[in-house]
Short mmCIF file of C-alpha atoms and ligand atoms in Angstrom, two decimals:
data_model
loop_
_atom_site.label_atom_id
_atom_site.label_comp_id
_atom_site.label_asym_id
_atom_site.label_seq_id
_atom_site.Cartn_x
_atom_site.Cartn_y
_atom_site.Cartn_z
CA MET A 1 -24.03 -5.00 -24.74
CA LYS A 2 -23.04 -2.24 -22.40
CA LEU A 3 -20.40 -2.39 -19.70
CA SER A 4 -20.48 -0.04 -16.71
CA ILE A 5 -17.35 0.81 -14.78
CA VAL A 6 -18.17 1.80 -11.20
CA VAL A 7 -15.44 3.58 -9.27
CA PRO A 8 -15.65 4.85 -5.68
CA CYS A 9 -13.39 7.87 -5.20
CA TYR A 10 -12.46 9.55 -1.97
CA ASN A 11 -9.77 12.24 -2.19
CA GLU A 12 -8.40 10.76 -5.39
CA GLU A 13 -7.55 13.91 -7.38
CA GLU A 14 -4.09 12.53 -8.15
CA SER A 15 -5.14 9.02 -9.19
CA LEU A 16 -8.32 9.86 -11.10
CA PRO A 17 -6.92 11.20 -14.43
CA MET A 18 -4.39 8.37 -14.58
CA PHE A 19 -7.07 5.79 -13.75
CA TYR A 20 -9.30 7.19 -16.48
CA SER A 21 -6.64 7.14 -19.17
CA VAL A 22 -5.40 3.62 -18.33
CA THR A 23 -8.94 2.20 -18.15
CA MET A 24 -9.99 4.06 -21.29
CA LYS A 25 -7.16 2.41 -23.25
CA VAL A 26 -8.33 -0.99 -22.09
CA LEU A 27 -11.98 -0.27 -22.96
CA GLU A 28 -11.13 1.09 -26.41
CA GLY A 29 -9.57 -2.26 -27.22
CA MET A 30 -12.84 -4.03 -26.38
CA ASP A 31 -15.82 -4.62 -28.60
CA CYS A 32 -18.60 -3.17 -26.46
CA SER A 33 -20.13 0.13 -25.42
CA TYR A 34 -19.29 1.37 -21.96
CA GLU A 35 -19.90 4.02 -19.34
CA PHE A 36 -18.01 5.25 -16.31
CA VAL A 37 -19.80 5.97 -13.04
CA PHE A 38 -17.49 7.82 -10.68
CA VAL A 39 -18.85 8.18 -7.16
CA ASP A 40 -17.25 11.01 -5.24
CA ASP A 41 -17.61 9.94 -1.62
CA GLY A 42 -17.57 13.46 -0.17
CA SER A 43 -13.96 14.20 -1.09
CA ARG A 44 -12.36 17.30 0.34
CA ASP A 45 -9.94 17.78 -2.56
CA ARG A 46 -10.51 18.46 -6.27
CA THR A 47 -11.87 14.99 -7.06
CA TRP A 48 -15.33 16.28 -8.02
CA ALA A 49 -13.87 18.99 -10.26
CA GLU A 50 -11.82 16.28 -12.00
CA ILE A 51 -14.93 14.14 -12.49
CA GLU A 52 -16.85 17.10 -13.93
CA THR A 53 -14.00 17.86 -16.34
CA LEU A 54 -13.97 14.25 -17.51
CA SER A 55 -17.76 14.21 -17.98
CA ASP A 56 -17.64 17.46 -19.98
CA ASP A 57 -15.11 15.95 -22.36
CA ASP A 58 -16.49 12.43 -22.55
CA ALA A 59 -20.22 11.62 -22.76
CA SER A 60 -19.59 8.15 -21.36
CA VAL A 61 -18.55 9.57 -18.00
CA ARG A 62 -21.09 10.18 -15.26
CA GLY A 63 -20.47 11.44 -11.77
CA VAL A 64 -22.32 11.10 -8.47
CA HIS A 65 -21.40 13.39 -5.61
CA PHE A 66 -22.25 12.55 -1.99
CA SER A 67 -23.21 15.23 0.49
CA ARG A 68 -20.47 13.93 2.81
CA ASN A 69 -18.22 10.91 3.23
CA PHE A 70 -20.44 7.82 3.59
CA GLY A 71 -17.78 5.15 3.12
CA LYS A 72 -16.75 2.87 0.32
CA GLU A 73 -19.64 0.41 0.68
CA ALA A 74 -22.17 3.22 0.25
CA ALA A 75 -20.23 4.59 -2.73
CA LEU A 76 -20.25 1.15 -4.37
CA MET A 77 -23.99 0.76 -3.84
CA ALA A 78 -24.67 4.24 -5.25
CA GLY A 79 -22.50 3.48 -8.28
CA LEU A 80 -24.30 0.21 -8.90
CA SER A 81 -27.74 1.77 -8.62
CA GLU A 82 -26.78 4.58 -11.02
CA SER A 83 -25.20 2.22 -13.54
CA THR A 84 -27.17 1.33 -16.66
CA GLY A 85 -24.98 -1.34 -18.24
CA ASP A 86 -25.84 -5.01 -18.80
CA CYS A 87 -22.95 -5.81 -16.56
CA CYS A 88 -20.79 -3.79 -14.28
CA VAL A 89 -17.16 -3.88 -13.19
CA VAL A 90 -16.38 -2.42 -9.80
CA LEU A 91 -12.82 -1.33 -9.12
CA ASP A 92 -10.70 1.01 -7.01
CA CYS A 93 -9.52 4.33 -8.28
CA ASP A 94 -5.90 3.91 -7.20
CA LEU A 95 -5.11 1.29 -9.89
CA GLN A 96 -4.57 -1.39 -7.22
CA HIS A 97 -7.14 -3.40 -9.16
CA PRO A 98 -5.57 -3.76 -12.62
CA PRO A 99 -7.99 -2.57 -15.37
CA GLU A 100 -6.10 -4.88 -17.78
CA LYS A 101 -8.20 -7.70 -16.30
CA ILE A 102 -11.49 -6.18 -17.47
CA PRO A 103 -11.49 -7.84 -20.95
CA GLU A 104 -10.92 -11.25 -19.34
CA MET A 105 -13.79 -10.67 -16.90
CA TYR A 106 -16.02 -9.42 -19.68
CA SER A 107 -15.37 -12.45 -21.86
CA LEU A 108 -16.21 -14.74 -18.92
CA TRP A 109 -19.46 -12.83 -18.56
CA LEU A 110 -20.15 -13.38 -22.27
CA ASP A 111 -19.57 -17.07 -21.60
CA GLY A 112 -22.52 -16.96 -19.21
CA TYR A 113 -21.03 -16.27 -15.80
CA GLU A 114 -23.11 -13.85 -13.75
CA ILE A 115 -20.46 -12.85 -11.21
CA VAL A 116 -16.73 -12.75 -11.86
CA GLU A 117 -14.75 -12.26 -8.68
CA GLY A 118 -11.28 -10.77 -8.65
CA VAL A 119 -9.19 -12.93 -6.33
CA LYS A 120 -5.92 -11.61 -4.92
CA SER A 121 -2.98 -13.84 -5.78
CA SER A 122 -0.80 -11.70 -3.56
CA ARG A 123 -1.73 -9.00 -1.11
CA GLY A 124 0.90 -6.46 -2.16
CA GLN A 125 3.06 -4.61 0.33
CA GLU A 126 1.73 -4.53 3.89
CA SER A 127 3.11 -4.44 7.40
CA ALA A 128 3.26 -7.71 9.40
CA LEU A 129 0.67 -6.40 11.86
CA HIS A 130 -1.72 -5.43 9.08
CA ARG A 131 -1.27 -8.86 7.49
CA PHE A 132 -2.03 -10.58 10.81
CA ALA A 133 -5.09 -8.40 11.48
CA ALA A 134 -6.36 -8.99 7.94
CA HIS A 135 -5.84 -12.74 8.36
CA THR A 136 -7.80 -12.81 11.65
CA PHE A 137 -10.59 -10.73 10.17
CA TYR A 138 -10.89 -12.88 7.07
CA SER A 139 -10.91 -16.12 9.09
CA LEU A 140 -13.74 -14.76 11.23
CA ILE A 141 -15.73 -13.40 8.33
CA SER A 142 -15.21 -16.63 6.34
CA ALA A 143 -16.55 -18.61 9.30
CA ALA A 144 -19.47 -16.20 9.65
CA THR A 145 -20.52 -16.22 6.01
CA GLY A 146 -19.55 -19.76 5.14
CA PHE A 147 -17.59 -18.56 2.07
CA ASP A 148 -13.83 -18.43 1.77
CA MET A 149 -13.18 -14.72 1.90
CA SER A 150 -9.44 -14.84 2.54
CA SER A 151 -8.47 -13.60 -0.88
CA ALA A 152 -11.72 -11.89 -1.80
CA SER A 153 -11.64 -8.30 -2.97
CA ASP A 154 -14.01 -5.58 -4.12
CA PHE A 155 -12.79 -6.05 -7.70
CA LYS A 156 -15.77 -7.73 -9.37
CA LEU A 157 -17.89 -8.00 -12.45
CA LEU A 158 -21.61 -8.28 -11.77
CA ASP A 159 -24.44 -9.14 -14.13
CA ARG A 160 -27.49 -6.87 -14.20
CA LYS A 161 -29.51 -9.52 -12.31
CA ALA A 162 -26.99 -9.54 -9.46
CA ILE A 163 -26.82 -5.72 -9.43
CA ASP A 164 -30.60 -5.45 -9.14
CA VAL A 165 -30.61 -7.89 -6.23
CA LEU A 166 -27.82 -6.03 -4.42
CA VAL A 167 -29.35 -2.61 -4.99
CA GLY A 168 -32.75 -3.90 -3.87
CA MET A 169 -31.41 -5.05 -0.52
CA GLN A 170 -32.60 -2.92 2.35
CA GLU A 171 -29.52 -3.54 4.51
CA LYS A 172 -27.80 -0.37 5.69
CA ASN A 173 -24.67 -2.10 7.00
CA ALA A 174 -23.96 -3.75 3.66
CA PHE A 175 -20.62 -5.51 3.37
CA PHE A 176 -20.31 -5.60 -0.40
CA ARG A 177 -17.60 -8.24 -0.62
CA ALA A 178 -19.52 -10.81 1.41
CA LEU A 179 -23.00 -9.89 0.15
CA SER A 180 -21.96 -10.48 -3.45
CA SER A 181 -20.96 -14.04 -2.49
CA TRP A 182 -24.03 -14.52 -0.34
CA ILE A 183 -26.47 -13.74 -3.18
CA GLY A 184 -25.15 -16.73 -5.14
CA PHE A 185 -25.47 -16.76 -8.99
CA LYS A 186 -23.14 -18.49 -11.41
CA THR A 187 -19.74 -17.38 -10.23
CA THR A 188 -16.18 -17.73 -11.40
CA THR A 189 -12.91 -16.05 -10.48
CA VAL A 190 -9.95 -14.33 -12.09
CA THR A 191 -6.74 -13.86 -10.15
CA PHE A 192 -4.85 -10.59 -10.00
CA ASP A 193 -1.83 -9.18 -8.23
CA VAL A 194 -2.60 -6.27 -5.95
CA GLN A 195 -0.66 -3.35 -7.39
CA GLU A 196 1.03 -0.60 -5.47
CA ARG A 197 -1.26 2.37 -4.80
CA MET A 198 -0.30 4.80 -7.59
CA ALA A 199 -0.79 8.08 -5.74
CA GLY A 200 -2.09 9.44 -2.46
CA GLU A 201 -2.51 7.37 0.67
CA SER A 202 -4.71 4.49 1.74
CA LYS A 203 -7.81 5.88 3.45
CA TRP A 204 -7.73 3.22 6.13
CA SER A 205 -6.33 3.87 9.56
CA THR A 206 -6.00 0.96 12.02
CA ALA A 207 -8.93 2.34 14.03
CA ALA A 208 -11.09 2.60 10.92
CA LEU A 209 -10.19 -0.95 9.92
CA THR A 210 -11.02 -2.33 13.38
CA LYS A 211 -14.41 -0.60 13.30
CA TYR A 212 -14.99 -1.91 9.78
CA ALA A 213 -14.09 -5.46 10.87
CA LEU A 214 -16.41 -5.37 13.90
CA ARG A 215 -19.28 -3.96 11.87
CA ASN A 216 -18.95 -6.53 9.14
CA ILE A 217 -18.55 -9.50 11.43
CA THR A 218 -21.61 -8.51 13.45
CA SER A 219 -23.62 -7.76 10.33
CA PHE A 220 -23.00 -11.30 9.08
CA SER A 221 -22.94 -13.35 12.25
CA THR A 222 -24.67 -13.68 15.60
CA ALA A 223 -21.83 -15.84 16.94
CA PRO A 224 -20.61 -13.13 19.36
CA MET A 225 -24.00 -13.34 21.08
CA GLN A 226 -23.47 -17.06 21.58
CA ILE A 227 -20.27 -16.16 23.43
CA VAL A 228 -22.55 -14.75 26.13
CA THR A 229 -24.22 -18.15 26.48
CA PHE A 230 -20.80 -19.82 26.55
CA LEU A 231 -19.56 -17.45 29.26
CA GLY A 232 -22.75 -18.11 31.23
CA GLY A 233 -21.98 -21.84 31.03
CA VAL A 234 -18.43 -21.26 32.28
CA MET A 235 -19.75 -19.21 35.19
CA LEU A 236 -22.27 -21.93 36.05
CA LEU A 237 -19.49 -24.54 36.20
CA VAL A 238 -17.34 -22.30 38.36
CA SER A 239 -20.26 -21.60 40.69
CA VAL A 240 -21.07 -25.33 41.07
CA VAL A 241 -17.46 -26.13 42.00
CA MET A 242 -17.16 -23.14 44.34
CA GLY A 243 -20.55 -23.93 45.86
CA ILE A 244 -19.53 -27.51 46.67
CA VAL A 245 -16.23 -26.29 48.16
CA ALA A 246 -18.09 -23.71 50.28
CA LEU A 247 -20.62 -26.31 51.50
CA VAL A 248 -17.90 -28.81 52.38
CA GLN A 249 -16.06 -26.10 54.31
CA LYS A 250 -19.28 -25.15 56.12
CA ILE A 251 -19.99 -28.76 57.11
CA ALA A 252 -16.38 -29.27 58.19
CA GLY A 253 -16.66 -26.12 60.31
CA VAL A 254 -13.89 -24.22 58.49
CA ALA A 255 -16.12 -21.81 56.59
CA LEU A 256 -14.37 -18.64 57.69
CA GLY A 257 -11.84 -16.96 55.46
CA GLY A 258 -12.27 -17.12 51.67
CA PHE A 259 -12.36 -13.31 51.33
CA THR A 260 -9.98 -13.42 48.37
CA THR A 261 -12.17 -15.97 46.62
CA VAL A 262 -15.22 -13.79 47.09
CA ILE A 263 -13.47 -10.73 45.67
CA ILE A 264 -12.12 -12.65 42.67
CA LEU A 265 -15.50 -14.19 41.93
CA GLN A 266 -17.26 -10.88 42.31
CA LEU A 267 -14.93 -9.10 39.90
CA PHE A 268 -14.88 -12.01 37.46
CA SER A 269 -18.65 -12.34 37.28
CA SER A 270 -19.31 -8.63 37.00
CA SER A 271 -16.76 -8.33 34.15
CA ILE A 272 -18.47 -11.15 32.32
CA ILE A 273 -21.87 -9.58 32.84
CA MET A 274 -20.65 -6.24 31.56
CA ILE A 275 -18.94 -7.73 28.50
CA SER A 276 -22.13 -9.65 27.73
CA ILE A 277 -24.28 -6.56 28.01
CA GLY A 278 -21.76 -4.79 25.76
CA ILE A 279 -22.07 -7.47 23.08
CA LEU A 280 -25.87 -7.34 23.24
CA GLY A 281 -25.68 -3.55 23.18
CA TYR A 282 -23.63 -3.67 19.99
CA TYR A 283 -26.30 -5.71 18.25
CA ILE A 284 -29.08 -3.51 19.59
CA ALA A 285 -27.23 -0.48 18.19
CA ARG A 286 -27.11 -2.18 14.78
CA ILE A 287 -30.84 -2.97 14.97
CA PHE A 288 -31.50 0.63 15.99
CA GLU A 289 -29.57 1.84 12.95
CA GLU A 290 -31.47 -0.44 10.59
CA VAL A 291 -34.83 0.42 12.13
CA LYS A 292 -34.28 4.16 11.73
CA ASN A 293 -34.12 3.33 8.05
CA ARG A 294 -31.96 6.28 7.10
CA PRO A 295 -30.62 6.20 3.55
CA MET A 296 -27.24 4.60 3.08
CA TYR A 297 -26.01 7.72 1.29
CA ILE A 298 -27.24 11.14 0.18
CA ILE A 299 -26.51 12.39 -3.32
CA SER A 300 -25.93 16.12 -3.58
CA LYS A 301 -24.90 16.43 -7.24
CA LEU A 302 -24.87 14.45 -10.44
CA CYS A 303 -23.12 15.15 -13.69
CA GLY A 304 -22.79 13.78 -17.19
CA GLY A 305 -24.96 11.23 -19.00
CA GLU A 306 -27.96 11.61 -21.28
CA LYS A 307 -30.38 12.43 -18.47
CA ASN A 308 -28.34 15.54 -17.72
CA ASP A 309 -31.15 18.04 -18.36
CA GLU A 310 -33.73 16.32 -16.18
CA ARG A 311 -31.49 16.33 -13.16
CA PRO A 312 -31.16 19.15 -10.73
CA ASP A 313 -27.80 20.54 -9.65
CA CYS A 314 -25.97 19.46 -12.78
N1 LIG B 1 -12.90 4.99 -0.81
C1 LIG B 1 -14.15 5.58 -0.73
N2 LIG B 1 -14.61 6.05 0.46
C2 LIG B 1 -13.88 5.94 1.63
C3 LIG B 1 -12.61 5.29 1.54
C4 LIG B 1 -12.17 4.83 0.32
O1 LIG B 1 -14.85 5.70 -1.75
O2 LIG B 1 -14.35 6.38 2.68
C5 LIG B 1 -12.41 4.49 -2.12
C6 LIG B 1 -11.03 5.02 -2.53
O3 LIG B 1 -11.11 6.23 -3.22
C7 LIG B 1 -10.52 3.91 -3.42
C8 LIG B 1 -11.15 2.66 -2.81
O4 LIG B 1 -12.25 3.10 -2.02
O5 LIG B 1 -10.95 4.03 -4.77
C9 LIG B 1 -10.15 1.90 -1.96
O6 LIG B 1 -9.63 2.73 -0.94
P1 LIG B 1 -8.14 2.64 -0.44
O7 LIG B 1 -7.21 2.50 -1.60
O8 LIG B 1 -7.92 3.78 0.48
O9 LIG B 1 -8.19 1.30 0.40
P2 LIG B 1 -7.15 0.06 0.34
O10 LIG B 1 -6.80 -0.16 -1.10
O11 LIG B 1 -6.01 0.50 1.16
O12 LIG B 1 -7.96 -1.05 0.93
MG1 LIG B 2 -6.17 1.07 -2.43
#
């Protein structure tokens, strides 16, 4: 039985050696063969050099280098498709996902579970605003997917069957956390405490998180488009009421005036129309992206592993 450890890394030169040594200790205590797949997501620091050093010293380490930063989801997918193990544990490089949980996940896999989800028992240190935003996002995404995602994380063990399904998906806007629930399979959970980031900074700005949230909600749900229908209904009601009022005023011979009402209605309806077109536009943009069928990521270099000689750029 072989276990793959897939790790997305973006500007993680400080965390990487520490991550490797901590995880290595855990793996050495386990009775299975293993491999590391580090995916360098276009880092601008010495992350790739660190990965190459590790792969020179340790044959179980392989590295994938992206031509630029494609984002964590792409890095995860690349790691999964490069992995060769019978099962695969995906975890962050900053030790926020405790590697000490790997043996527990692995033994659950041996018991026959095909997906073992890491569930956050606490969210670690965050600002109140971040907590609120995360809560709103997770409520929306849980409603959209129909799975409780409130304490879901990207810390997971996946069986080869699940990996093949995920890698085979043609979706470019993949939201790993939700997709791995959506595909089903025999699933169980292990809880973990989110640790403090050991070095460097979180790569997520508020703007990046908002974009991420919008993308993932729209990739899993068409509910925002139904809002357009709802707003149309509201406008219809308003127009019926206003129409009756206008008619009554006309019949009663007091139809003059009402300029303010006209202005308010005009502005109100045009805002709704524009918002609606915006929502539709957002979905059309997503369709456009999928239809162009560009790859989710581009690999510029590989290192380590047995297939070393066959690969260019190593
Ligand atoms: N990451 C990545 N590409 C990115 C951003 C992040 O591969 O564009 C990796 C990063 O190196 C880390 C993991 O994703 O291993 C989680 O990132 P981070 O710790 O910044 O996110 P947070 O823990 O704050 O959600
Ligand atoms: Mg982190």
